[in-house]
Structure formats: structure tokens, C-alpha cells
């Protein structure tokens, strides 16, 4: 459906709109798509501080990750990002909990939710994983990472990570 909708929007943009060059026509069609109700699918936040991706290369404290955007109009040069790990970067490894342990935690959580008073502090849902401290040496090519920075990294090819989670 999405590709069909894009085709329809591109097909509706006459060549005379935008001056006639390919880039101008493409830019006009892109603007029409993004302004349409379908465009909401492709909108990304203006401020992005966390990215997920697969490790494609490691060189010392620099890790290259391949990300995938939901917006086909994003710069394809940003599909691969270079993440610098500093001495201040917190690295952790996530591991799935034993299903029985997790189920017991969820059962206890649900019981507490039923007996909690409305004015009491909110209860925290149990996580299905555990987190353990890790190092750059624990990161290997092919592993999935969540990388967080303290600054907006939406359009940055290279940035320093404040936190890295190995999945």
C-alpha cells in the first residue's frame, strides 16, 4: 500500500511543477507526500538521541552501525553511523530472563496492581531482560545495539555515545 501510494503521488506531480528538472520534480513530489495524510508515516522527530542498528565494523573505540530509517526520504548516507565510545560511555549487555522468573515477576506485578491504592506511587512493570555491565570488547560485528547520545544525532554521521546497550 505504501509503495502504491508513493507511486500515485509521484505520478500526480506534473513535470511542469518545480521547473522541470528531475531534482525539482522529486522535491515537489516528496513535499506533496510529506504534506499528505500518508506523510505522517514518514515523519521522524526533529530531535533524535537514540539509534538502533547492527554492528558492521569495529576499529578501536569506533563502532560502525547500520541503521534503517522508516522514512525513504532520509539521507541514505546516514544509514551507516560511526559511534565513538569514550571513557564516559556506559556499556551494558541485555540478556533475556528465564521465562519462569519473568512470569513470576509479572504475576506479582499484576497482584500488586489489583491491590494498589489510586494515590500510591506508580508500580514499575518488570522488564523481560537483565542488564549487566559490559566493555567495548563485548561488542562484535553482527550484534544489535541501542546507542544513546547527549546531543541531537538526527543528521550526524559521527557522534560520541553516552550509553550503549548490547542486545
mmCIF file of C-alpha atoms in Angstrom:
data_model
loop_
_atom_site.group_PDB
_atom_site.id
_atom_site.type_symbol
_atom_site.label_atom_id
_atom_site.label_comp_id
_atom_site.label_asym_id
_atom_site.label_seq_id
_atom_site.Cartn_x
_atom_site.Cartn_y
_atom_site.Cartn_z
ATOM 1 C CA UNK A 1 0.000 0.000 0.000
ATOM 2 C CA UNK A 2 2.746 2.492 0.945
ATOM 3 C CA UNK A 3 4.705 1.945 -2.276
ATOM 4 C CA UNK A 4 1.485 2.178 -4.290
ATOM 5 C CA UNK A 5 0.553 5.423 -2.546
ATOM 6 C CA UNK A 6 4.003 6.834 -3.248
ATOM 7 C CA UNK A 7 3.687 5.892 -6.899
ATOM 8 C CA UNK A 8 0.317 7.630 -7.100
ATOM 9 C CA UNK A 9 1.687 10.785 -5.518
ATOM 10 C CA UNK A 10 4.731 10.801 -7.762
ATOM 11 C CA UNK A 11 2.573 10.166 -10.819
ATOM 12 C CA UNK A 12 0.261 13.082 -9.879
ATOM 13 C CA UNK A 13 3.085 15.631 -9.853
ATOM 14 C CA UNK A 14 3.238 17.067 -13.381
ATOM 15 C CA UNK A 15 6.663 17.717 -14.897
ATOM 16 C CA UNK A 16 5.883 21.429 -15.108
ATOM 17 C CA UNK A 17 5.762 21.703 -11.295
ATOM 18 C CA UNK A 18 9.118 22.647 -9.844
ATOM 19 C CA UNK A 19 10.724 23.912 -13.022
ATOM 20 C CA UNK A 20 11.143 20.665 -14.904
ATOM 21 C CA UNK A 21 14.437 19.222 -13.612
ATOM 22 C CA UNK A 22 14.395 15.774 -12.092
ATOM 23 C CA UNK A 23 15.504 17.010 -8.658
ATOM 24 C CA UNK A 24 12.912 19.794 -8.597
ATOM 25 C CA UNK A 25 10.181 17.341 -9.602
ATOM 26 C CA UNK A 26 11.335 14.849 -6.986
ATOM 27 C CA UNK A 27 11.448 17.550 -4.299
ATOM 28 C CA UNK A 28 7.930 18.664 -5.213
ATOM 29 C CA UNK A 29 6.616 15.089 -5.122
ATOM 30 C CA UNK A 30 8.354 14.470 -1.793
ATOM 31 C CA UNK A 31 6.790 17.610 -0.320
ATOM 32 C CA UNK A 32 3.350 16.502 -1.538
ATOM 33 C CA UNK A 33 3.779 13.087 0.044
ATOM 34 C CA UNK A 34 5.017 14.502 3.345
ATOM 35 C CA UNK A 35 2.152 17.031 3.479
ATOM 36 C CA UNK A 36 -0.466 14.360 2.747
ATOM 37 C CA UNK A 37 -2.147 12.123 5.344
ATOM 38 C CA UNK A 38 0.234 9.350 4.219
ATOM 39 C CA UNK A 39 3.160 11.624 5.086
ATOM 40 C CA UNK A 40 2.647 11.056 8.808
ATOM 41 C CA UNK A 41 4.054 7.562 8.297
ATOM 42 C CA UNK A 42 7.387 9.017 7.208
ATOM 43 C CA UNK A 43 7.788 11.840 9.727
ATOM 44 C CA UNK A 44 10.699 11.491 12.108
ATOM 45 C CA UNK A 45 11.244 13.598 15.224
ATOM 46 C CA UNK A 46 13.427 16.690 14.884
ATOM 47 C CA UNK A 47 15.494 15.610 17.902
ATOM 48 C CA UNK A 48 16.859 12.059 17.898
ATOM 49 C CA UNK A 49 19.213 10.917 20.643
ATOM 50 C CA UNK A 50 18.909 7.129 20.373
ATOM 51 C CA UNK A 51 19.510 4.875 17.366
ATOM 52 C CA UNK A 52 19.353 1.118 16.939
ATOM 53 C CA UNK A 53 21.408 -0.827 14.480
ATOM 54 C CA UNK A 54 23.638 -3.768 13.707
ATOM 55 C CA UNK A 55 27.399 -3.515 14.116
ATOM 56 C CA UNK A 56 29.164 -3.679 10.747
ATOM 57 C CA UNK A 57 32.701 -2.709 11.800
ATOM 58 C CA UNK A 58 34.804 -2.043 14.892
ATOM 59 C CA UNK A 59 38.077 -0.124 14.938
ATOM 60 C CA UNK A 60 39.372 0.556 18.431
ATOM 61 C CA UNK A 61 36.775 2.742 20.158
ATOM 62 C CA UNK A 62 34.872 3.492 16.922
ATOM 63 C CA UNK A 63 31.905 1.293 16.071
ATOM 64 C CA UNK A 64 30.052 1.469 12.755
ATOM 65 C CA UNK A 65 26.362 0.569 12.962
ATOM 66 C CA UNK A 66 23.885 0.140 10.125
ATOM 67 C CA UNK A 67 20.515 1.697 10.899
ATOM 68 C CA UNK A 68 17.255 1.526 8.983
ATOM 69 C CA UNK A 69 15.003 4.553 8.674
ATOM 70 C CA UNK A 70 11.247 4.307 8.219
ATOM 71 C CA UNK A 71 11.473 7.405 6.013
ATOM 72 C CA UNK A 72 12.559 6.664 2.420
ATOM 73 C CA UNK A 73 13.386 10.375 2.005
ATOM 74 C CA UNK A 74 16.078 10.376 4.717
ATOM 75 C CA UNK A 75 19.685 10.772 3.625
ATOM 76 C CA UNK A 76 20.920 7.248 2.728
ATOM 77 C CA UNK A 77 24.460 8.304 3.732
ATOM 78 C CA UNK A 78 23.183 8.269 7.343
ATOM 79 C CA UNK A 79 22.217 4.590 7.198
ATOM 80 C CA UNK A 80 25.722 3.836 8.477
ATOM 81 C CA UNK A 81 26.851 5.786 11.559
ATOM 82 C CA UNK A 82 30.202 5.868 13.306
ATOM 83 C CA UNK A 83 29.839 5.789 17.084
ATOM 84 C CA UNK A 84 32.750 6.767 19.301
ATOM 85 C CA UNK A 85 32.900 5.069 22.689
ATOM 86 C CA UNK A 86 34.606 7.260 25.300
ATOM 87 C CA UNK A 87 35.747 6.596 28.863
ATOM 88 C CA UNK A 88 32.415 8.098 29.997
ATOM 89 C CA UNK A 89 30.253 5.810 27.817
ATOM 90 C CA UNK A 90 28.147 3.396 29.858
ATOM 91 C CA UNK A 91 28.060 -0.001 28.140
ATOM 92 C CA UNK A 92 25.634 -2.712 29.201
ATOM 93 C CA UNK A 93 24.548 -6.074 27.843
ATOM 94 C CA UNK A 94 20.906 -7.107 27.888
ATOM 95 C CA UNK A 95 20.028 -10.766 28.435
ATOM 96 C CA UNK A 96 16.613 -12.402 28.420
ATOM 97 C CA UNK A 97 15.326 -13.504 31.798
ATOM 98 C CA UNK A 98 14.347 -17.069 32.425
ATOM 99 C CA UNK A 99 10.674 -17.266 31.313
ATOM 100 C CA UNK A 100 9.599 -18.717 34.672
ATOM 101 C CA UNK A 101 11.299 -15.913 36.614
ATOM 102 C CA UNK A 102 9.768 -13.279 34.357
ATOM 103 C CA UNK A 103 6.309 -14.853 34.647
ATOM 104 C CA UNK A 104 6.578 -14.906 38.444
ATOM 105 C CA UNK A 105 7.560 -11.209 38.419
ATOM 106 C CA UNK A 106 4.605 -10.381 36.130
ATOM 107 C CA UNK A 107 2.206 -12.325 38.351
ATOM 108 C CA UNK A 108 3.432 -10.414 41.417
ATOM 109 C CA UNK A 109 3.148 -7.131 39.499
ATOM 110 C CA UNK A 110 -0.439 -7.864 38.442
ATOM 111 C CA UNK A 111 -1.359 -8.809 42.023
ATOM 112 C CA UNK A 112 0.150 -5.522 43.277
ATOM 113 C CA UNK A 113 -1.693 -3.572 40.570
ATOM 114 C CA UNK A 114 -5.025 -5.008 41.707
ATOM 115 C CA UNK A 115 -4.378 -4.135 45.353
ATOM 116 C CA UNK A 116 -2.656 -0.758 44.791
ATOM 117 C CA UNK A 117 -4.427 2.328 46.052
ATOM 118 C CA UNK A 118 -5.035 5.042 43.422
ATOM 119 C CA UNK A 119 -2.956 7.614 45.337
ATOM 120 C CA UNK A 120 0.013 5.266 45.799
ATOM 121 C CA UNK A 121 3.150 5.657 43.743
ATOM 122 C CA UNK A 122 3.107 4.021 40.297
ATOM 123 C CA UNK A 123 4.362 0.470 40.046
ATOM 124 C CA UNK A 124 7.129 -0.372 37.583
ATOM 125 C CA UNK A 125 6.419 -3.144 35.094
ATOM 126 C CA UNK A 126 9.015 -5.933 35.257
ATOM 127 C CA UNK A 127 11.471 -5.970 32.368
ATOM 128 C CA UNK A 128 11.834 -9.191 30.348
ATOM 129 C CA UNK A 129 15.620 -8.869 30.452
ATOM 130 C CA UNK A 130 18.510 -8.247 32.802
ATOM 131 C CA UNK A 131 21.268 -5.701 32.291
ATOM 132 C CA UNK A 132 24.920 -6.325 33.112
ATOM 133 C CA UNK A 133 27.952 -4.079 32.769
ATOM 134 C CA UNK A 134 29.995 -4.671 29.599
ATOM 135 C CA UNK A 135 33.012 -3.299 27.697
ATOM 136 C CA UNK A 136 33.826 -2.467 24.071
ATOM 137 C CA UNK A 137 35.433 -5.915 23.843
ATOM 138 C CA UNK A 138 31.949 -7.439 24.299
ATOM 139 C CA UNK A 139 30.733 -5.752 21.092
ATOM 140 C CA UNK A 140 31.188 -7.846 17.949
ATOM 141 C CA UNK A 141 30.282 -7.451 14.289
ATOM 142 C CA UNK A 142 26.680 -8.507 13.689
ATOM 143 C CA UNK A 143 25.403 -7.766 17.187
ATOM 144 C CA UNK A 144 22.473 -5.353 17.609
ATOM 145 C CA UNK A 145 22.995 -2.162 19.622
ATOM 146 C CA UNK A 146 20.926 0.677 21.030
ATOM 147 C CA UNK A 147 23.133 3.764 21.094
ATOM 148 C CA UNK A 148 22.263 6.936 23.031
ATOM 149 C CA UNK A 149 23.931 10.345 22.829
ATOM 150 C CA UNK A 150 23.554 13.504 24.881
ATOM 151 C CA UNK A 151 23.091 15.620 21.738
ATOM 152 C CA UNK A 152 20.750 15.537 18.750
ATOM 153 C CA UNK A 153 22.227 12.968 16.333
ATOM 154 C CA UNK A 154 19.484 13.030 13.701
ATOM 155 C CA UNK A 155 21.798 14.311 10.965
ATOM 156 C CA UNK A 156 25.187 13.331 12.408
ATOM 157 C CA UNK A 157 27.312 10.698 10.671
ATOM 158 C CA UNK A 158 29.804 10.581 13.581
ATOM 159 C CA UNK A 159 28.978 11.067 17.260
ATOM 160 C CA UNK A 160 30.027 10.042 20.757
ATOM 161 C CA UNK A 161 27.786 7.690 22.710
ATOM 162 C CA UNK A 162 26.778 8.355 26.295
ATOM 163 C CA UNK A 163 25.275 4.866 26.541
ATOM 164 C CA UNK A 164 25.450 1.634 24.513
ATOM 165 C CA UNK A 165 23.199 -1.357 25.086
ATOM 166 C CA UNK A 166 24.197 -4.664 23.557
ATOM 167 C CA UNK A 167 21.116 -6.695 22.701
#
